[in-house]
Coordinates of C-alpha atoms in Angstrom, one line a residue:
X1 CA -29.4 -21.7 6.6
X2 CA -26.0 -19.9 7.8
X3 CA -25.4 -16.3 7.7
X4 CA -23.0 -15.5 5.5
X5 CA -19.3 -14.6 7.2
X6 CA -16.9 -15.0 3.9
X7 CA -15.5 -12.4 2.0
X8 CA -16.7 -12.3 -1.2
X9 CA -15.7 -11.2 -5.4
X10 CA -18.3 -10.5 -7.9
X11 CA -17.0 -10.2 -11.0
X12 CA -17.2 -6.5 -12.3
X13 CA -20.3 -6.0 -14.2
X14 CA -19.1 -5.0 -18.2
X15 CA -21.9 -2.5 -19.6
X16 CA -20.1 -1.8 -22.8
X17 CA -20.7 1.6 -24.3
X18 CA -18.7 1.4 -27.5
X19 CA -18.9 3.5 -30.6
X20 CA -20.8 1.7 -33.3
X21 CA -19.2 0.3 -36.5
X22 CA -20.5 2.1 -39.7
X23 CA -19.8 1.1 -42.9
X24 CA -20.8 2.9 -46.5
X25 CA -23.5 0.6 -47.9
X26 CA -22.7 -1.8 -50.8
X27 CA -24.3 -4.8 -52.3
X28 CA -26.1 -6.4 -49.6
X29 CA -25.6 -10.3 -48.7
X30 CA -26.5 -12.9 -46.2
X31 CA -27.0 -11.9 -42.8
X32 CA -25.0 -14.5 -40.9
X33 CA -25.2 -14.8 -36.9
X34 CA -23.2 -16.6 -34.0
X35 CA -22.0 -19.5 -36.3
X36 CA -20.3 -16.9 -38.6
X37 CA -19.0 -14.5 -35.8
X38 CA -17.6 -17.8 -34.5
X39 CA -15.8 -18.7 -37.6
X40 CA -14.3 -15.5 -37.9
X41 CA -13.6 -14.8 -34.0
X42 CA -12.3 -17.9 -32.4
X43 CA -9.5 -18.6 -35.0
X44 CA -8.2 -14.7 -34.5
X45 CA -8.4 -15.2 -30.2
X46 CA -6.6 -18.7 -30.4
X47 CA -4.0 -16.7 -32.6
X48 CA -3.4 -14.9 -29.1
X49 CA -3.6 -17.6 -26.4
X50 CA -7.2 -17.1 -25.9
X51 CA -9.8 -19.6 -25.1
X52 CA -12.4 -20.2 -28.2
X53 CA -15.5 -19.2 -27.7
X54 CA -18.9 -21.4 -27.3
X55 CA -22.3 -20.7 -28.5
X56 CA -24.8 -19.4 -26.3
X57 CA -28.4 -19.9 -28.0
X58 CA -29.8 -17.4 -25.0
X59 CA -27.6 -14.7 -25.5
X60 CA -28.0 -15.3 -29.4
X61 CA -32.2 -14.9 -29.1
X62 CA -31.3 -12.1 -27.0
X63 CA -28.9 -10.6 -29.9
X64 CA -31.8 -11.2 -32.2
X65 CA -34.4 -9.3 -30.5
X66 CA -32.2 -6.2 -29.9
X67 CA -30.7 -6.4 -33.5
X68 CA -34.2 -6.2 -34.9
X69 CA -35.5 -3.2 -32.5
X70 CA -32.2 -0.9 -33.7
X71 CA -33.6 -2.3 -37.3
X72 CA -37.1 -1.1 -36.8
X73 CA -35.9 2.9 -35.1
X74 CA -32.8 3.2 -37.4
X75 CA -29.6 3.9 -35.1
X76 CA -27.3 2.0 -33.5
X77 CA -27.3 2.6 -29.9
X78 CA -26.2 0.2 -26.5
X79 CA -29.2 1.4 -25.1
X80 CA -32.8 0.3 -25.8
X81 CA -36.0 3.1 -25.9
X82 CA -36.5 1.4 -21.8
X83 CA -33.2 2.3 -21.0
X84 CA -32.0 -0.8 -20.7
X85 CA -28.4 -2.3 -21.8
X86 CA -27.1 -5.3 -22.9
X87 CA -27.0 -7.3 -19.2
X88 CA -30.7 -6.0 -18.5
X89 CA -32.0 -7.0 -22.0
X90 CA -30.0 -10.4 -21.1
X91 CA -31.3 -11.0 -17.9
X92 CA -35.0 -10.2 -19.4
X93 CA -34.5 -13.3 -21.6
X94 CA -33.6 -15.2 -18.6
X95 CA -30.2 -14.8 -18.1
X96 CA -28.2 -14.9 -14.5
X97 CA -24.8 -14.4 -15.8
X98 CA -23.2 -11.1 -13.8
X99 CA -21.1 -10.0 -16.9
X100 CA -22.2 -9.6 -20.2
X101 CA -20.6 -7.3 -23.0
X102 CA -21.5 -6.3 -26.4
X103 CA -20.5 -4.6 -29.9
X104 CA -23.0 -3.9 -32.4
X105 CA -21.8 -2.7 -36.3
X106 CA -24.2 -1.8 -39.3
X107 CA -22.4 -2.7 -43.0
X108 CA -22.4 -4.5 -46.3
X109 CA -21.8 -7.7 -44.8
X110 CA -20.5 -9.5 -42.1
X111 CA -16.8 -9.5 -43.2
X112 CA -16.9 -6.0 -43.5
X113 CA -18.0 -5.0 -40.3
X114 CA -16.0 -7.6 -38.7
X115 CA -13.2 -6.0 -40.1
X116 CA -14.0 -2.9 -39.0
X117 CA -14.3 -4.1 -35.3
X118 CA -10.2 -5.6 -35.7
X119 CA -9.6 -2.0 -36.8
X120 CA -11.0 -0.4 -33.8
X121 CA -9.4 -0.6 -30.3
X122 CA -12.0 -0.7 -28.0
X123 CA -14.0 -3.4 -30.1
X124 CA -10.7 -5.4 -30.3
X125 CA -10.5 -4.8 -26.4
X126 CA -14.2 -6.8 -26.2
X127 CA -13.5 -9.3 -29.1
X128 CA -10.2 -10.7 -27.4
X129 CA -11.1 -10.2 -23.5
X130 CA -10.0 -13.1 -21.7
X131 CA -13.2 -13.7 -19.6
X132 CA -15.4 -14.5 -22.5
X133 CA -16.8 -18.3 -22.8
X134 CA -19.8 -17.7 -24.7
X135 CA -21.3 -15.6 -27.4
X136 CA -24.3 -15.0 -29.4
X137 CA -24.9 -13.3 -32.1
X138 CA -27.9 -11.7 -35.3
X139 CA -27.9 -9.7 -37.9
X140 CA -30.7 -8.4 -39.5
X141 CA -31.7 -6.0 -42.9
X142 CA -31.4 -2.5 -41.7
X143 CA -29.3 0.9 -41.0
X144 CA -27.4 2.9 -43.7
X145 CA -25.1 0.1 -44.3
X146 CA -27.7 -2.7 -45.9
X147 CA -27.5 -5.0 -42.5
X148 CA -27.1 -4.6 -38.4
X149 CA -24.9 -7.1 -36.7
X150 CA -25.6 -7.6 -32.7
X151 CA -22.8 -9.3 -30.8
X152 CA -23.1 -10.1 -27.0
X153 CA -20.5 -12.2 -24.9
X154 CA -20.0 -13.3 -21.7
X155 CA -18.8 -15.6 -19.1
X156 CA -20.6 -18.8 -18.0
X157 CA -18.0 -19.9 -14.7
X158 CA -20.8 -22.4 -13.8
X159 CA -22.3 -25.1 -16.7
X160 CA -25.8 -26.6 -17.1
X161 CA -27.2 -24.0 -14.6
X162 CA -30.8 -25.3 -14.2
X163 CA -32.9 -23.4 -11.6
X164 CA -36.3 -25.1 -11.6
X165 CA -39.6 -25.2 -9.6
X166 CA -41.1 -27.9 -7.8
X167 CA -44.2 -28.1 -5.2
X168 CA -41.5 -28.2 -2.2
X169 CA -39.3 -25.0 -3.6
X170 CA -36.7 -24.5 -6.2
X171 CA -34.1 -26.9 -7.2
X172 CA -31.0 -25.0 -8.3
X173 CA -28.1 -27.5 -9.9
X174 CA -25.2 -27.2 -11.7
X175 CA -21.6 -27.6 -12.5
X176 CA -18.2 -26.3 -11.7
X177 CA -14.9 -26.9 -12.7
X178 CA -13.7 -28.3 -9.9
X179 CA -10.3 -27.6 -9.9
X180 CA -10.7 -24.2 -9.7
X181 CA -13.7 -24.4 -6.5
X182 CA -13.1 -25.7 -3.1
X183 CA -17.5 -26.1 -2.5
X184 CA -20.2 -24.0 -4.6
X185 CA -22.2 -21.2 -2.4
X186 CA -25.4 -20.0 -2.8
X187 CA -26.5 -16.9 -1.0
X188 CA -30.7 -16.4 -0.2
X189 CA -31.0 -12.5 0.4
X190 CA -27.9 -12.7 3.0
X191 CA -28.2 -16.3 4.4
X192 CA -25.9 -19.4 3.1
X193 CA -27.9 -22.1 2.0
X194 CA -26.5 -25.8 2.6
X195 CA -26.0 -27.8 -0.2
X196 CA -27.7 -30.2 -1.0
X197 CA -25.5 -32.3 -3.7
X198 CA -21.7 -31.8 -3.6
X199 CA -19.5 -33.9 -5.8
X200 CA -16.0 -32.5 -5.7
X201 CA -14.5 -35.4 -8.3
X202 CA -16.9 -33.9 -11.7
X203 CA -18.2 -30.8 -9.9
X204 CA -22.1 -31.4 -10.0
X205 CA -24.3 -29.5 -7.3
X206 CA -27.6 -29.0 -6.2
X207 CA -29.4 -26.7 -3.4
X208 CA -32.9 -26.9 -2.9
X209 CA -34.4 -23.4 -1.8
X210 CA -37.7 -23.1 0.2
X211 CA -41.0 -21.4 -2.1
X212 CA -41.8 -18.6 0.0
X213 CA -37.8 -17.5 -0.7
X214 CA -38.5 -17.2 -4.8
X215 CA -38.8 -13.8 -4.6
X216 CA -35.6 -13.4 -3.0
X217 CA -32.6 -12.0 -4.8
X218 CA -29.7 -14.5 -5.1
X219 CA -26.1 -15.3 -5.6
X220 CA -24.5 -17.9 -7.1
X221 CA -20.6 -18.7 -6.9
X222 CA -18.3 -21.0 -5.7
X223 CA -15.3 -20.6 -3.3
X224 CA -11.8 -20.5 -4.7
X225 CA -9.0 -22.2 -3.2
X226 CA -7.8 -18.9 -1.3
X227 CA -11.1 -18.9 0.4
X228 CA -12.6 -16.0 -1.3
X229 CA -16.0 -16.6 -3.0
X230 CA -16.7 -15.7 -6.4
X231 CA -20.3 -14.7 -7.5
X232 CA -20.9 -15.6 -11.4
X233 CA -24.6 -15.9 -11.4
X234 CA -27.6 -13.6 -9.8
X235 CA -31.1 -14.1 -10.0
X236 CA -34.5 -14.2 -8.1
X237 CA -35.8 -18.1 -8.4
X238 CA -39.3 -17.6 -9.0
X239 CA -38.6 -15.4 -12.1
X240 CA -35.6 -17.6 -13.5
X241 CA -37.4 -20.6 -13.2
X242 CA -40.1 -19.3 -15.5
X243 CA -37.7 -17.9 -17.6
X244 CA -36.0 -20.9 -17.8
X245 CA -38.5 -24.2 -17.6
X246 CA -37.0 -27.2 -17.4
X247 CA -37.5 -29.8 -20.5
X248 CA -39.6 -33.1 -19.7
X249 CA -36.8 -34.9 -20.0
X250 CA -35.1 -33.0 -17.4
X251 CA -34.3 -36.5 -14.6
X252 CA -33.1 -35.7 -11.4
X253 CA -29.4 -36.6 -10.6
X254 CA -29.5 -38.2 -7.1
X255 CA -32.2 -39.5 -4.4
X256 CA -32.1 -36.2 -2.3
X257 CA -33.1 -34.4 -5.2
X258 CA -35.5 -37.0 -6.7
X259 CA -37.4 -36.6 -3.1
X260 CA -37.9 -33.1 -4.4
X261 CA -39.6 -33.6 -7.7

């Protein structure tokens, strides 16, 4: 491993403390979730040059969980009875994305409180921010207004993040647009780990990190043409890994990393 001597960009970390959307209570219907935020969102943000947005099945189970606990005490609040906000209830489900925003709304229906987040500034200043790849999203029965909508977004810079355990260490592996990064870079604690799969043509990585370093905070990125680094993902492998375990049919990619399973 190298010390790290690069200068380096994390993406400003988005804890969104909006006002909440409520709406007089009318007849209540179907509680729709990411599909139907989707449907409603993506045409709009196309509209204004914007990239659609994707669906995010983590960020959607974490939507669900938080949409039901606002449910259960009655308010609408960014902040859970822990303290916690959206990127910490995120990360609890496993998530290593460094940004992470959210609007929440209570209302007759989905329509309606969509509505009412076009009609509001600051929500229109999360619905249509230009950083957003993914979202996920749940509504449940509840508040004054018949149902409670949760909406989180965020950015995923790096695809098919997998950060998995194996009896010689962690295998962390990926993929980056590779028009946009020069190498990916891994930070453990403060010391640059060598990679151990680089394909510059489709972007695929891989760096194998030692198990007594699990426990270790770190960071994720890749370096940009300018030679600045960019951190998009954060984590500690040990607890990732068992946030996140790897399907069966998980096969590794290349010999190096076949040596490792």
């Amino acid at each position: 491993m190298k010390r790290a001597a690069c200068r380096i960009v994390v993406l400003r970390l988005l804890f969104l403390a909006l006002p909440a959307v409520l709406i007089v209570p009318s007849l209540y219907a179907q509680l729709p979730g990411t599909s139907g935020v989707l449907l409603m969102a993506n045409p709009l943000r196309s509209r204004e040059g914007l990239t659609e947005l994707k669906e995010d099945p983590l960020l959607e189970r974490t939507a669900a969980a938080y949409a039901a606990d606002l449910a259960r005490r009655g308010v609408l609040s960014h902040v859970d009875e822990q303290g916690r906000r959206a990127l910490e209830r995120f990360r609890d489900f496993g998530g290593t994305t460094v940004l992470v925003g959210e609007i929440l709304g209570s209302g007759p229906d989905l329509a309606a409180v969509f509505e009412a987040w076009e009609a509001s500034g600051r929500h229109r200043d999360v619905l249509f921010n230009p950083l957003w790849t993914h979202c996920g999203a749940a509504g449940v029965p509840g508040g004054a207004g018949g149902g409670i909508w949760v909406v989180l977004f965020t950015s995923h810079r790096i695809d098919a993040l997998q950060i998995i355990c194996s009896d010689s260490g962690y295998l962390i592996r990926g993929r980056v647009n590779p028009r946009h990064a020069v190498e990916p870079v891994l930070l453990s604690g403060v010391e640059k780990v060598d990679t151990l799969l680089w394909d510059s043509r489709s972007g695929d990585f891989s760096f194998r990190v030692s198990g007594d370093r699990g426990r270790l905070y770190h960071r994720l990125g890749y370096r940009l043409p300018s030679g600045t680094v960019l951190i998009t993902n954060t984590f500690f492998p040990a607890r990732a890994a068992a946030a996140n375990r790897a399907s069966p049919a998980d096969a590794p990619t290349s010999d190096r990393e076949r040596e490792l399973r």
